[in-house]
PDB file of C-alpha atoms in Angstrom:
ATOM      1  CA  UNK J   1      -8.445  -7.074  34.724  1.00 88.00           C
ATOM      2  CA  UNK J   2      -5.721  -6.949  31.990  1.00 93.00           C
ATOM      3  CA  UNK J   3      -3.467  -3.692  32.167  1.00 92.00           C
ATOM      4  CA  UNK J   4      -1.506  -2.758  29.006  1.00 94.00           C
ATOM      5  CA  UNK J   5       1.346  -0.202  29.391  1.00 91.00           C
ATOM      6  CA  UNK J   6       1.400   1.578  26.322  1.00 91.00           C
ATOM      7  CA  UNK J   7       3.143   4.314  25.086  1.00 89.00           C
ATOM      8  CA  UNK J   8       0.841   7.455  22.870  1.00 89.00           C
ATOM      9  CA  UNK J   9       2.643   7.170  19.545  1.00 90.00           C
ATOM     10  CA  UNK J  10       4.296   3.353  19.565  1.00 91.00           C
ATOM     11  CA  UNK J  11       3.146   1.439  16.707  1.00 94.00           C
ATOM     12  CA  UNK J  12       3.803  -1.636  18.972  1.00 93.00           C
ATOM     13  CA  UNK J  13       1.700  -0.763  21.980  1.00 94.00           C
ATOM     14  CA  UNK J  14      -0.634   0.134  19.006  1.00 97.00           C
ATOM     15  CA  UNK J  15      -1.039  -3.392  17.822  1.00 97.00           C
ATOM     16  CA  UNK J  16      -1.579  -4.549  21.282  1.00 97.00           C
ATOM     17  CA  UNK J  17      -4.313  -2.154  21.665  1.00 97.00           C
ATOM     18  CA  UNK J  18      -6.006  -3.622  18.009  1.00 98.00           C
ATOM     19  CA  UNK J  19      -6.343  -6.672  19.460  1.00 98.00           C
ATOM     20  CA  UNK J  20      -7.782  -5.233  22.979  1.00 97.00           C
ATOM     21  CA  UNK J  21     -10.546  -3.326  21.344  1.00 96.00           C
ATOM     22  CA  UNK J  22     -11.150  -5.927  18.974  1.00 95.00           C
ATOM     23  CA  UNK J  23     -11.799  -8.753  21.181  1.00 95.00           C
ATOM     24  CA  UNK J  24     -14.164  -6.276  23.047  1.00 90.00           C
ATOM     25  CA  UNK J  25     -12.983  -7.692  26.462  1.00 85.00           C
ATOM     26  CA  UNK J  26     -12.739  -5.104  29.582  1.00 89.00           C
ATOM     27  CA  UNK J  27      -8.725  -3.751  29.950  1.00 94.00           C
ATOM     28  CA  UNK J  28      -7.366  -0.755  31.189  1.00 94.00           C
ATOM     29  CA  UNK J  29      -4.750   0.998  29.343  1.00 93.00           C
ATOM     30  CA  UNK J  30      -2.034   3.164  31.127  1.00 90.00           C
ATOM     31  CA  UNK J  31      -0.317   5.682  28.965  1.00 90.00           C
ATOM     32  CA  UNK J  32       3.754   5.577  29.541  1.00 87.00           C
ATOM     33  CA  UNK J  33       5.873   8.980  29.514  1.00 80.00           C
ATOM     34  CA  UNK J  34       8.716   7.191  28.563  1.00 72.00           C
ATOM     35  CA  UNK J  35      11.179   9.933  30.162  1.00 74.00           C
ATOM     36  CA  UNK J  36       9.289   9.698  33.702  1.00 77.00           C
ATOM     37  CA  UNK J  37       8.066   5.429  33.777  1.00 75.00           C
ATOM     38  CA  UNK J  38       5.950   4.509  36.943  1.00 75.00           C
ATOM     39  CA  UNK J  39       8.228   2.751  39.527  1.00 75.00           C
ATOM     40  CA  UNK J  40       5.315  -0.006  39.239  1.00 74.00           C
ATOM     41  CA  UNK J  41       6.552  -0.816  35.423  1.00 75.00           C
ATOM     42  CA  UNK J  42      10.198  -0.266  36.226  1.00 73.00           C
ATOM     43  CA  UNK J  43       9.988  -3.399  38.941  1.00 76.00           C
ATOM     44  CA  UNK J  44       7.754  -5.542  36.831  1.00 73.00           C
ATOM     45  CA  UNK J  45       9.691  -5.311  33.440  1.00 72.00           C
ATOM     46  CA  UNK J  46      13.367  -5.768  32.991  1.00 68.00           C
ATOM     47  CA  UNK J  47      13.031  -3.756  29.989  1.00 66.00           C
ATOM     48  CA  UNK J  48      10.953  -0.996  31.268  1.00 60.00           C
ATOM     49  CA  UNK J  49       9.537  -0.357  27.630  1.00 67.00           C
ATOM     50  CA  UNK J  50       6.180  -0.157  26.142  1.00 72.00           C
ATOM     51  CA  UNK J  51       4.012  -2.627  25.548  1.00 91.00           C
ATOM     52  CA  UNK J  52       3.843  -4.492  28.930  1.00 91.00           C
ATOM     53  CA  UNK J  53       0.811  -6.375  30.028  1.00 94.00           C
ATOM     54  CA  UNK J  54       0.035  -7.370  33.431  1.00 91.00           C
ATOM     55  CA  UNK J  55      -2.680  -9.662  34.134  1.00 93.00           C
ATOM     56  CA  UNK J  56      -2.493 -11.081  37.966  1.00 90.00           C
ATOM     57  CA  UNK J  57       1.343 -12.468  37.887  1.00 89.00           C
ATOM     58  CA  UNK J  58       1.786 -13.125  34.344  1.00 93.00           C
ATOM     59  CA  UNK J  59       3.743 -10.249  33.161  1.00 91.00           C
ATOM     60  CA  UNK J  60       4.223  -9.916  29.098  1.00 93.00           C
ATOM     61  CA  UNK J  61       6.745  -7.883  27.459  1.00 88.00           C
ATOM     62  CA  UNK J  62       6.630  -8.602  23.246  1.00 89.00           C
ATOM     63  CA  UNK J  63       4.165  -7.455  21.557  1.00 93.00           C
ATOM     64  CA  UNK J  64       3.394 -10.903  19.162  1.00 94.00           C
ATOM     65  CA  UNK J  65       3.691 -12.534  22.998  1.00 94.00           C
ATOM     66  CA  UNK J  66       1.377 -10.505  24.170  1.00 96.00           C
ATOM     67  CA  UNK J  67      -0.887 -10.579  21.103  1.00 97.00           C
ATOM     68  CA  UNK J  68      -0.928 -14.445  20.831  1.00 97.00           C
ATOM     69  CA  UNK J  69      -1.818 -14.669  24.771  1.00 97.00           C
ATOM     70  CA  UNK J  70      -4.538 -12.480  24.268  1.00 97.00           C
ATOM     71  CA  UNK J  71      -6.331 -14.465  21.353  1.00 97.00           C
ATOM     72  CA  UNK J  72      -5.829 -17.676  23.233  1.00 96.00           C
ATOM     73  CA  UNK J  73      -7.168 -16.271  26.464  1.00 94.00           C
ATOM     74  CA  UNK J  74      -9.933 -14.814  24.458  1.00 94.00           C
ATOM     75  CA  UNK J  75     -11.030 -16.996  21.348  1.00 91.00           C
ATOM     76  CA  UNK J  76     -13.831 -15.308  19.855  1.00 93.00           C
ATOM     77  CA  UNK J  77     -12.878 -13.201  16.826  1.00 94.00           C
ATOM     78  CA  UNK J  78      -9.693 -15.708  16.210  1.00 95.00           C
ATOM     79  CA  UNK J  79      -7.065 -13.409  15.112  1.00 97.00           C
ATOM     80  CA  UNK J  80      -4.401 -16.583  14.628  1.00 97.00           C
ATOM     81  CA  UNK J  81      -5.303 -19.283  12.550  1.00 95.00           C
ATOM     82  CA  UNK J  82      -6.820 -22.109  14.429  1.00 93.00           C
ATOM     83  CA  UNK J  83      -4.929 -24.890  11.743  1.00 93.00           C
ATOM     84  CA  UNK J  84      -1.103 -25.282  12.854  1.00 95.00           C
ATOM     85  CA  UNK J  85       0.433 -25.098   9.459  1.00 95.00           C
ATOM     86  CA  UNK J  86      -1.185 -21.869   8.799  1.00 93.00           C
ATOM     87  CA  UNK J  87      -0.563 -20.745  12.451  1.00 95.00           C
ATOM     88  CA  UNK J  88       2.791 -21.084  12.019  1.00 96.00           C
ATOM     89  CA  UNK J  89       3.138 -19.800   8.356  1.00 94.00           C
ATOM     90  CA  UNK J  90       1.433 -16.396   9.877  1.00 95.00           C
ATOM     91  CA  UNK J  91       4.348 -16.622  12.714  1.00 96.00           C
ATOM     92  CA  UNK J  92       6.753 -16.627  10.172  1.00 96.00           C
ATOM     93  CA  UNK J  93       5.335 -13.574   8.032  1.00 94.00           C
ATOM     94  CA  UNK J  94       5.489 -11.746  11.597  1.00 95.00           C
ATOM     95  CA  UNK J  95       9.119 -12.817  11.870  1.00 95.00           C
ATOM     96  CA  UNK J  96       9.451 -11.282   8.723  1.00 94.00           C
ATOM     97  CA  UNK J  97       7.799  -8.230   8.657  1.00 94.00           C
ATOM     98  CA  UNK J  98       9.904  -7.633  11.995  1.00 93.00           C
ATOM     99  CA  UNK J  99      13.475  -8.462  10.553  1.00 93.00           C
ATOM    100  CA  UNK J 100      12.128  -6.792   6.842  1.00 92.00           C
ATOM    101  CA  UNK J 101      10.306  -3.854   7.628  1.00 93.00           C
ATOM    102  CA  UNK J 102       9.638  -2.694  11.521  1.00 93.00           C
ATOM    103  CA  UNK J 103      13.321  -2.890  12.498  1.00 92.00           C
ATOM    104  CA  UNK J 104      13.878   0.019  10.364  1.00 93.00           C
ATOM    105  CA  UNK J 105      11.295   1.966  12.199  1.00 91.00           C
ATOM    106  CA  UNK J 106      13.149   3.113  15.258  1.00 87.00           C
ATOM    107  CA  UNK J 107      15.555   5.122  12.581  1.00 91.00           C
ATOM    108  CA  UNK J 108      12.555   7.018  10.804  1.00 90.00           C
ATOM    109  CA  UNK J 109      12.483   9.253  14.374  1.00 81.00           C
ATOM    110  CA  UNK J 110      15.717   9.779  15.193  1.00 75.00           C
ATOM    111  CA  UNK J 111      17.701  13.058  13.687  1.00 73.00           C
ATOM    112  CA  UNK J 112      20.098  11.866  11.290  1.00 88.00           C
ATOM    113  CA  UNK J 113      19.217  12.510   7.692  1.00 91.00           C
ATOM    114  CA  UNK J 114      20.954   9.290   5.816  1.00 93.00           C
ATOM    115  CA  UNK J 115      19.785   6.732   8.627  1.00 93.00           C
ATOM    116  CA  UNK J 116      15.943   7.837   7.741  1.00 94.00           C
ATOM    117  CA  UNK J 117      16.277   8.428   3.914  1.00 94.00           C
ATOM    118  CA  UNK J 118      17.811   4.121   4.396  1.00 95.00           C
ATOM    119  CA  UNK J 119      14.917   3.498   6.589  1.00 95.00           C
ATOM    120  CA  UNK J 120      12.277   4.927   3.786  1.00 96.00           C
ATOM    121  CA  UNK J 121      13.637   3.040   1.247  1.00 96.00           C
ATOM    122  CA  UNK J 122      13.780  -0.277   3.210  1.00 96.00           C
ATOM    123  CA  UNK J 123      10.009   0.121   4.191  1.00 97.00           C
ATOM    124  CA  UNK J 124       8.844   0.904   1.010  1.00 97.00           C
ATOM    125  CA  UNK J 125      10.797  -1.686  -0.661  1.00 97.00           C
ATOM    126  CA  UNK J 126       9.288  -4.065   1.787  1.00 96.00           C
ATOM    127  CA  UNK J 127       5.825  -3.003   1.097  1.00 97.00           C
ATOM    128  CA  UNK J 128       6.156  -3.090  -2.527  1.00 97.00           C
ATOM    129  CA  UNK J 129       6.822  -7.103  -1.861  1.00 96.00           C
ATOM    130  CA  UNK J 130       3.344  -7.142  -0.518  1.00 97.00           C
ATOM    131  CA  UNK J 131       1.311  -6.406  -3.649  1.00 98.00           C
ATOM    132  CA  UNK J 132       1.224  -8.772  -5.569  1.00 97.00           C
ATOM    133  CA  UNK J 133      -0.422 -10.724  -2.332  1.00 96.00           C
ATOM    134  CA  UNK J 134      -2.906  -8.363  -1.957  1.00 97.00           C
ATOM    135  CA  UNK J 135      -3.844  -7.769  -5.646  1.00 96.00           C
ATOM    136  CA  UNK J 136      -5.390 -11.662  -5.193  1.00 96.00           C
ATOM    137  CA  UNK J 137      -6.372 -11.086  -2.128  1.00 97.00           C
ATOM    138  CA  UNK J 138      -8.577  -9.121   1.079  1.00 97.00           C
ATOM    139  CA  UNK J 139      -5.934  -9.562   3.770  1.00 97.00           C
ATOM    140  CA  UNK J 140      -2.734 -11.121   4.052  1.00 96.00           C
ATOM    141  CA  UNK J 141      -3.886 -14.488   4.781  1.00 92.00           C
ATOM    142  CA  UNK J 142      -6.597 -15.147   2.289  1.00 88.00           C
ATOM    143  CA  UNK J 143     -10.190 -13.610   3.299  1.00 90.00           C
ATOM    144  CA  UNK J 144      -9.728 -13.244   6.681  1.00 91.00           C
ATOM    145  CA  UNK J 145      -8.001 -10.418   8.778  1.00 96.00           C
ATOM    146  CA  UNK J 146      -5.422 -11.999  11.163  1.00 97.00           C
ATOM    147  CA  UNK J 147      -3.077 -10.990  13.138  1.00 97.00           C
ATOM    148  CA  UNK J 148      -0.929 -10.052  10.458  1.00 97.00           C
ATOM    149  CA  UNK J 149      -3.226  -7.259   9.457  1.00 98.00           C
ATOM    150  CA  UNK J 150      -3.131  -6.286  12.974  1.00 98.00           C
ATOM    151  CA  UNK J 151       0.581  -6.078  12.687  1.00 97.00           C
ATOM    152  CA  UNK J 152       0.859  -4.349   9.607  1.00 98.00           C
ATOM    153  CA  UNK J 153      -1.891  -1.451  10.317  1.00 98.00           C
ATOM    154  CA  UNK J 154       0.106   0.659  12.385  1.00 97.00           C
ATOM    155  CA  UNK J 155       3.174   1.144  10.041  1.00 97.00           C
ATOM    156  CA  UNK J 156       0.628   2.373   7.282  1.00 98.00           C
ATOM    157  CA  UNK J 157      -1.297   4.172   9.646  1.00 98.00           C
ATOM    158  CA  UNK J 158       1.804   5.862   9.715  1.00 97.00           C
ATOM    159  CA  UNK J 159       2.901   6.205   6.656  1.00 97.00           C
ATOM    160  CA  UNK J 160       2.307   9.976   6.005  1.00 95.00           C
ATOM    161  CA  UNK J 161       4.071  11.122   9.348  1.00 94.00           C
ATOM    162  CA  UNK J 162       7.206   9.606   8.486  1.00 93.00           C
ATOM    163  CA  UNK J 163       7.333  10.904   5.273  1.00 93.00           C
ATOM    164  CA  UNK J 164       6.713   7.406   3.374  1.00 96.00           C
ATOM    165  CA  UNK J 165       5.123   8.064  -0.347  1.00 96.00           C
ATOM    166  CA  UNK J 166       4.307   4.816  -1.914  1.00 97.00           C
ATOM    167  CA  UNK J 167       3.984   5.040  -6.045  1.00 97.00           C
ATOM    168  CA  UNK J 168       1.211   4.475  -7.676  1.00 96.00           C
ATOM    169  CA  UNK J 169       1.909   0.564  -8.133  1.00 96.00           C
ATOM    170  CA  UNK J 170       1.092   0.597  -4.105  1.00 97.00           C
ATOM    171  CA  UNK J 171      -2.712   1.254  -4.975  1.00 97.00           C
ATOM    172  CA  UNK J 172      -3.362  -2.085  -3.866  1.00 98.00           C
ATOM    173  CA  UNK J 173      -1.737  -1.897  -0.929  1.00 98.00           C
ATOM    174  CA  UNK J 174      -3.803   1.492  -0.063  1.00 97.00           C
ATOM    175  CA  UNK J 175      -6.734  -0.248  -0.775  1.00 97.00           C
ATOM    176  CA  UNK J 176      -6.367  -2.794   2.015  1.00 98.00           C
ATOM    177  CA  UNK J 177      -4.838   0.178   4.594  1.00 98.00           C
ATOM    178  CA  UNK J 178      -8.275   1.474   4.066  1.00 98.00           C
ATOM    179  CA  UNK J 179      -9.895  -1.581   4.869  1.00 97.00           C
ATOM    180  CA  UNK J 180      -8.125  -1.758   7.810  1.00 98.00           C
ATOM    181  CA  UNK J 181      -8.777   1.681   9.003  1.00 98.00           C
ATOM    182  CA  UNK J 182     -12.661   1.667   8.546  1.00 97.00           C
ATOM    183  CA  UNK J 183     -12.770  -1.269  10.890  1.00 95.00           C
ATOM    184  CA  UNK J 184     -15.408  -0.849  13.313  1.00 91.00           C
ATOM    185  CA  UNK J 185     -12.843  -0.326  16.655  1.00 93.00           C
ATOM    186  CA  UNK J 186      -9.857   0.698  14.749  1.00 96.00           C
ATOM    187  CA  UNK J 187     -10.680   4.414  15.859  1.00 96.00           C
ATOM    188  CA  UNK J 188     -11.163   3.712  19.098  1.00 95.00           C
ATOM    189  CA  UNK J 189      -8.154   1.813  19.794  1.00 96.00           C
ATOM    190  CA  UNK J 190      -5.809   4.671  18.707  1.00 96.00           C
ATOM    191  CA  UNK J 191      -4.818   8.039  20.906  1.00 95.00           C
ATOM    192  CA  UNK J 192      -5.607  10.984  20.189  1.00 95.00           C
ATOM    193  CA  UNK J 193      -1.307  11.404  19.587  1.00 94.00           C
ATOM    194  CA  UNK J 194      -1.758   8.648  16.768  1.00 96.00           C
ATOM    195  CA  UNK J 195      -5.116  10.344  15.605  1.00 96.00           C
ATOM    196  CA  UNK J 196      -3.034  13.402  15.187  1.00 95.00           C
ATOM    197  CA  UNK J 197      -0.687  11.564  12.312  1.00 94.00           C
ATOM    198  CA  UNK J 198      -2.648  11.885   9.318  1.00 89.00           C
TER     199      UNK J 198
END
């Protein structure tokens, strides 16, 4: 069975967990203190950070490596496209959204006033770009949810806890959170820390 170290309020263990619950395959998910991490994680990941899955030796440690194993392993819904050009135009969005808007994530928790007020305007810049997409469209790629929408949920999820207001030119871009959040297992795959956030 597939274990998946994840951490309560990480929007990357988060995504992980999407895909878990929405492949509806059996998993069991350990919940990381992050100040006191099992001896078990600290020999099997050089990083000792959250998301890790273990399943028999293979030990994963990134969270788009970890998604992508699991929707090969388990085919059935495809979250990545099954074509190779569009496969690798959704890898590329994912490289983007990490270098454009979740690397500026880590600074919305931390203390300092002018690192977080940066970090606000850098997301919501970033998710301004994505209107226009989804004015013409259901999910980022086309009709289908992928695993970009997987990628993207958390951050909005989270929107309201960091203090992220969106202007009214986002409606759009609510529009499709919402979609995303009245998926069938999107509930269950959350904690009740991340329940908690809006």
């Amino acid at each position: 069975m597939m274990k998946l170290y994840s951490h309560s309020t990480n929007p990357l263990s988060h995504r992980c967990r999407i895909v878990l619950f929405e492949k509806g395959m059996d998993f069991e998910v350990i919940d990381v203190d992050m100040d006191n991490k099992p001896d078990e994680l600290t020999t099997l990941s050089p990083y000792v950070d959250s998301p890790v899955l273990i399943e028999r030796n293979l030990v994963l440690t990134d969270p788009n490596i970890i998604n992508e194993y699991i929707d090969e392993r388990f085919p059935h819904p495809q979250l990545m496209p099954p074509d190779p050009i569009m496969r690798a135009r959704a890898r590329l969005f994912l490289k983007d959204f990490e270098n454009q808007l979740f690397i500026h994530m880590t600074d919305l928790e931390g203390a300092d006033a002018a690192k977080k007020n940066k970090a606000i305007k850098n997301i919501t810049e970033g998710l301004l770009q994505l209107v226009p997409i989804l004015n013409k469209q259901p999910y980022l790629l086309y009709d289908e949810y992928s695993m970009l929408d997987v990628a993207m949920a958390p951050l909005l999820w989270r929107l309201d806890h960091y203090g992220i207001k969106l202007p009214s030119s986002a409606k759009p871009l609510m529009k499709y959170a919402d979609s995303l959040f009245n998926r069938p297992l999107f509930d269950e795959a959350m904690t009740p820390a991340e329940k908690a956030m809006r």
